[in-house]
Amino acid sequence: MEDLMSLLEAATAVRENAYAPYSRFKVGAALRTASGAVHAGCNVENVAYPEGTCAEAGAIAAMVAAGETRIAEILVIADSPEPVPPCGGCRQKIAEFAGPEVPVTLCTIDGQSLRTSVADLLPGSFRAAHMDRV
Ligand code: THU
């Protein structure tokens, strides 16, 4: 529970720094690694819209830059009528660094939350094992 609160605090804080002048939809993400370190990221948009990056991608980039590659838990927060699920691309990005059982907590800034898992968000995901015959 304490672990989750630290993720909520980190994601809430980093969300304030989101660069979202086009959608005006600020998102924060925070993850805890196997070592216990917390990394956070926010969405960073671009005038060339497809060049924008999601909050989850930012948190993952921070983790990898810090030398770690295993996510133990991840939380995402936005100001939305209901907890916002990660986009399809982010589900695949999370699955690269997290096992199917890893908890994913989706939050709104008004206190709603939904606990799910990597497997629930991305059933039947494409994994390295699918290339075993190469
Ligand atoms: N966005 C995220 O950062 N994460 C999500 O899980 C959903 C969408 C961002 C991308 C874009 O900057 C804005 O939210 C609107 O789609």
mmCIF file of C-alpha atoms and ligand atoms in Angstrom:
data_model
loop_
_atom_site.group_PDB
_atom_site.id
_atom_site.type_symbol
_atom_site.label_atom_id
_atom_site.label_comp_id
_atom_site.label_asym_id
_atom_site.label_seq_id
_atom_site.Cartn_x
_atom_site.Cartn_y
_atom_site.Cartn_z
ATOM 1 C CA MET A 1 0.000 0.000 0.000
ATOM 2 C CA GLU A 2 2.851 2.324 0.899
ATOM 3 C CA ASP A 3 4.511 1.318 -2.380
ATOM 4 C CA LEU A 4 1.373 2.282 -4.267
ATOM 5 C CA MET A 5 1.146 5.622 -2.486
ATOM 6 C CA SER A 6 4.688 6.481 -3.525
ATOM 7 C CA LEU A 7 3.798 5.706 -7.149
ATOM 8 C CA LEU A 8 0.654 7.830 -6.873
ATOM 9 C CA GLU A 9 2.649 10.741 -5.470
ATOM 10 C CA ALA A 10 5.335 10.483 -8.152
ATOM 11 C CA ALA A 11 2.834 10.190 -11.009
ATOM 12 C CA THR A 12 0.706 13.046 -9.685
ATOM 13 C CA ALA A 13 3.735 15.305 -9.370
ATOM 14 C CA VAL A 14 5.232 14.521 -12.773
ATOM 15 C CA ARG A 15 1.837 14.952 -14.444
ATOM 16 C CA GLU A 16 2.082 18.649 -13.611
ATOM 17 C CA ASN A 17 5.074 18.843 -15.951
ATOM 18 C CA ALA A 18 3.289 17.215 -18.888
ATOM 19 C CA TYR A 19 3.737 19.118 -22.129
ATOM 20 C CA ALA A 20 0.295 18.806 -23.672
ATOM 21 C CA PRO A 21 -0.555 22.108 -25.414
ATOM 22 C CA TYR A 22 -2.459 20.334 -28.204
ATOM 23 C CA SER A 23 -4.669 17.821 -26.384
ATOM 24 C CA ARG A 24 -4.565 19.658 -23.039
ATOM 25 C CA PHE A 25 -4.741 16.150 -21.557
ATOM 26 C CA LYS A 26 -1.953 15.797 -19.026
ATOM 27 C CA VAL A 27 -0.884 12.285 -18.041
ATOM 28 C CA GLY A 28 1.579 11.094 -15.405
ATOM 29 C CA ALA A 29 3.029 7.614 -15.008
ATOM 30 C CA ALA A 30 5.254 6.144 -12.329
ATOM 31 C CA LEU A 31 6.749 2.696 -12.055
ATOM 32 C CA ARG A 32 8.647 0.785 -9.402
ATOM 33 C CA THR A 33 11.421 -1.550 -10.464
ATOM 34 C CA ALA A 34 12.526 -4.822 -8.917
ATOM 35 C CA SER A 35 15.177 -2.883 -6.934
ATOM 36 C CA GLY A 36 12.528 -0.569 -5.456
ATOM 37 C CA ALA A 37 13.520 2.517 -7.442
ATOM 38 C CA VAL A 38 10.711 4.729 -8.731
ATOM 39 C CA HIS A 39 10.816 6.320 -12.185
ATOM 40 C CA ALA A 40 8.251 8.747 -13.549
ATOM 41 C CA GLY A 41 7.288 10.223 -16.883
ATOM 42 C CA CYS A 42 4.723 12.526 -18.459
ATOM 43 C CA ASN A 43 3.349 12.920 -21.957
ATOM 44 C CA VAL A 44 5.356 15.200 -24.248
ATOM 45 C CA GLU A 45 3.424 16.359 -27.303
ATOM 46 C CA ASN A 46 4.700 17.859 -30.538
ATOM 47 C CA VAL A 47 3.233 20.172 -33.160
ATOM 48 C CA ALA A 48 3.772 17.246 -35.537
ATOM 49 C CA TYR A 49 1.202 15.251 -33.588
ATOM 50 C CA PRO A 50 2.463 11.679 -34.160
ATOM 51 C CA GLU A 51 5.823 12.648 -32.676
ATOM 52 C CA GLY A 52 4.317 13.041 -29.210
ATOM 53 C CA THR A 53 5.168 10.506 -26.540
ATOM 54 C CA CYS A 54 3.007 9.048 -23.789
ATOM 55 C CA ALA A 55 3.654 9.282 -20.061
ATOM 56 C CA GLU A 56 4.270 5.541 -19.839
ATOM 57 C CA ALA A 57 6.968 5.762 -22.506
ATOM 58 C CA GLY A 58 8.650 8.541 -20.527
ATOM 59 C CA ALA A 59 8.680 6.499 -17.316
ATOM 60 C CA ILE A 60 10.065 3.478 -19.162
ATOM 61 C CA ALA A 61 12.782 5.601 -20.789
ATOM 62 C CA ALA A 62 13.795 6.964 -17.370
ATOM 63 C CA MET A 63 13.979 3.421 -15.969
ATOM 64 C CA VAL A 64 16.148 2.161 -18.824
ATOM 65 C CA ALA A 65 18.363 5.250 -18.660
ATOM 66 C CA ALA A 66 18.908 4.476 -14.958
ATOM 67 C CA GLY A 67 20.102 0.984 -15.870
ATOM 68 C CA GLU A 68 17.052 -1.120 -15.022
ATOM 69 C CA THR A 69 14.712 -3.142 -17.194
ATOM 70 C CA ARG A 70 12.164 -4.870 -14.918
ATOM 71 C CA ILE A 71 8.906 -3.213 -13.868
ATOM 72 C CA ALA A 72 7.404 -4.515 -10.605
ATOM 73 C CA GLU A 73 4.385 -2.196 -10.627
ATOM 74 C CA ILE A 74 3.141 0.758 -12.672
ATOM 75 C CA LEU A 75 0.536 3.491 -12.124
ATOM 76 C CA VAL A 76 -0.957 6.017 -14.554
ATOM 77 C CA ILE A 77 -2.989 9.121 -13.667
ATOM 78 C CA ALA A 78 -4.978 11.642 -15.664
ATOM 79 C CA ASP A 79 -7.866 14.078 -15.239
ATOM 80 C CA SER A 80 -10.528 11.912 -16.817
ATOM 81 C CA PRO A 81 -14.150 10.886 -16.102
ATOM 82 C CA GLU A 82 -12.888 7.369 -15.482
ATOM 83 C CA PRO A 83 -9.459 5.767 -15.024
ATOM 84 C CA VAL A 84 -7.749 6.026 -18.390
ATOM 85 C CA PRO A 85 -6.311 2.831 -19.805
ATOM 86 C CA PRO A 86 -2.908 2.957 -21.526
ATOM 87 C CA CYS A 87 -3.009 3.146 -25.320
ATOM 88 C CA GLY A 88 -2.235 0.042 -27.367
ATOM 89 C CA GLY A 89 1.346 1.064 -28.036
ATOM 90 C CA CYS A 90 1.997 1.652 -24.340
ATOM 91 C CA ARG A 91 0.556 -1.744 -23.460
ATOM 92 C CA GLN A 92 3.159 -3.320 -25.719
ATOM 93 C CA LYS A 93 5.904 -1.090 -24.278
ATOM 94 C CA ILE A 94 4.957 -2.052 -20.715
ATOM 95 C CA ALA A 95 4.828 -5.759 -21.639
ATOM 96 C CA GLU A 96 8.424 -5.543 -22.872
ATOM 97 C CA PHE A 97 9.592 -4.908 -19.302
ATOM 98 C CA ALA A 98 6.870 -6.498 -17.134
ATOM 99 C CA GLY A 99 5.551 -10.007 -16.629
ATOM 100 C CA PRO A 100 1.860 -10.733 -17.233
ATOM 101 C CA GLU A 101 1.036 -10.626 -13.517
ATOM 102 C CA VAL A 102 2.481 -7.158 -12.919
ATOM 103 C CA PRO A 103 -0.155 -4.835 -11.426
ATOM 104 C CA VAL A 104 -1.195 -1.737 -13.370
ATOM 105 C CA THR A 105 -3.164 0.894 -11.454
ATOM 106 C CA LEU A 106 -5.155 3.442 -13.441
ATOM 107 C CA CYS A 107 -6.153 6.585 -11.549
ATOM 108 C CA THR A 108 -8.042 9.829 -11.939
ATOM 109 C CA ILE A 109 -7.032 12.995 -10.155
ATOM 110 C CA ASP A 110 -10.388 12.966 -8.324
ATOM 111 C CA GLY A 111 -9.565 9.707 -6.591
ATOM 112 C CA GLN A 112 -10.980 6.929 -8.750
ATOM 113 C CA SER A 113 -8.764 3.951 -9.399
ATOM 114 C CA LEU A 114 -8.827 0.660 -11.229
ATOM 115 C CA ARG A 115 -6.414 -2.184 -10.532
ATOM 116 C CA THR A 116 -5.610 -4.358 -13.504
ATOM 117 C CA SER A 117 -2.626 -6.294 -14.815
ATOM 118 C CA VAL A 118 -0.375 -6.464 -17.840
ATOM 119 C CA ALA A 119 -2.049 -9.706 -18.945
ATOM 120 C CA ASP A 120 -5.520 -8.192 -18.684
ATOM 121 C CA LEU A 121 -4.467 -5.133 -20.677
ATOM 122 C CA LEU A 122 -2.680 -7.080 -23.387
ATOM 123 C CA PRO A 123 -3.918 -10.661 -23.676
ATOM 124 C CA GLY A 124 -2.133 -12.847 -26.176
ATOM 125 C CA SER A 125 0.765 -10.420 -26.422
ATOM 126 C CA PHE A 126 3.601 -10.839 -28.899
ATOM 127 C CA ARG A 127 6.693 -11.846 -26.946
ATOM 128 C CA ALA A 128 10.284 -12.803 -27.746
ATOM 129 C CA ALA A 129 9.362 -16.500 -27.481
ATOM 130 C CA HIS A 130 7.273 -16.124 -30.627
ATOM 131 C CA MET A 131 10.527 -15.696 -32.545
ATOM 132 C CA ASP A 132 12.132 -18.866 -31.152
ATOM 133 C CA ARG A 133 12.341 -20.531 -34.566
ATOM 134 C CA VAL A 134 14.358 -17.738 -36.113
HETATM 135 N N1 THU B 1 -1.606 9.670 -23.274
HETATM 136 C C1 THU B 1 -0.676 9.182 -22.413
HETATM 137 O O1 THU B 1 0.345 9.829 -22.138
HETATM 138 N N2 THU B 1 -0.898 7.968 -21.857
HETATM 139 C C2 THU B 1 -2.045 7.252 -21.996
HETATM 140 O O2 THU B 1 -2.149 6.188 -21.405
HETATM 141 C C3 THU B 1 -3.131 7.774 -22.832
HETATM 142 C C4 THU B 1 -2.791 8.946 -23.676
HETATM 143 C C5 THU B 1 -1.382 11.011 -23.836
HETATM 144 C C6 THU B 1 -0.966 11.054 -25.285
HETATM 145 C C7 THU B 1 -1.402 12.453 -25.670
HETATM 146 O O3 THU B 1 -0.380 13.376 -25.315
HETATM 147 C C8 THU B 1 -2.620 12.721 -24.806
HETATM 148 O O4 THU B 1 -2.562 11.765 -23.752
HETATM 149 C C9 THU B 1 -3.946 12.599 -25.544
HETATM 150 O O5 THU B 1 -4.026 11.396 -26.220
#
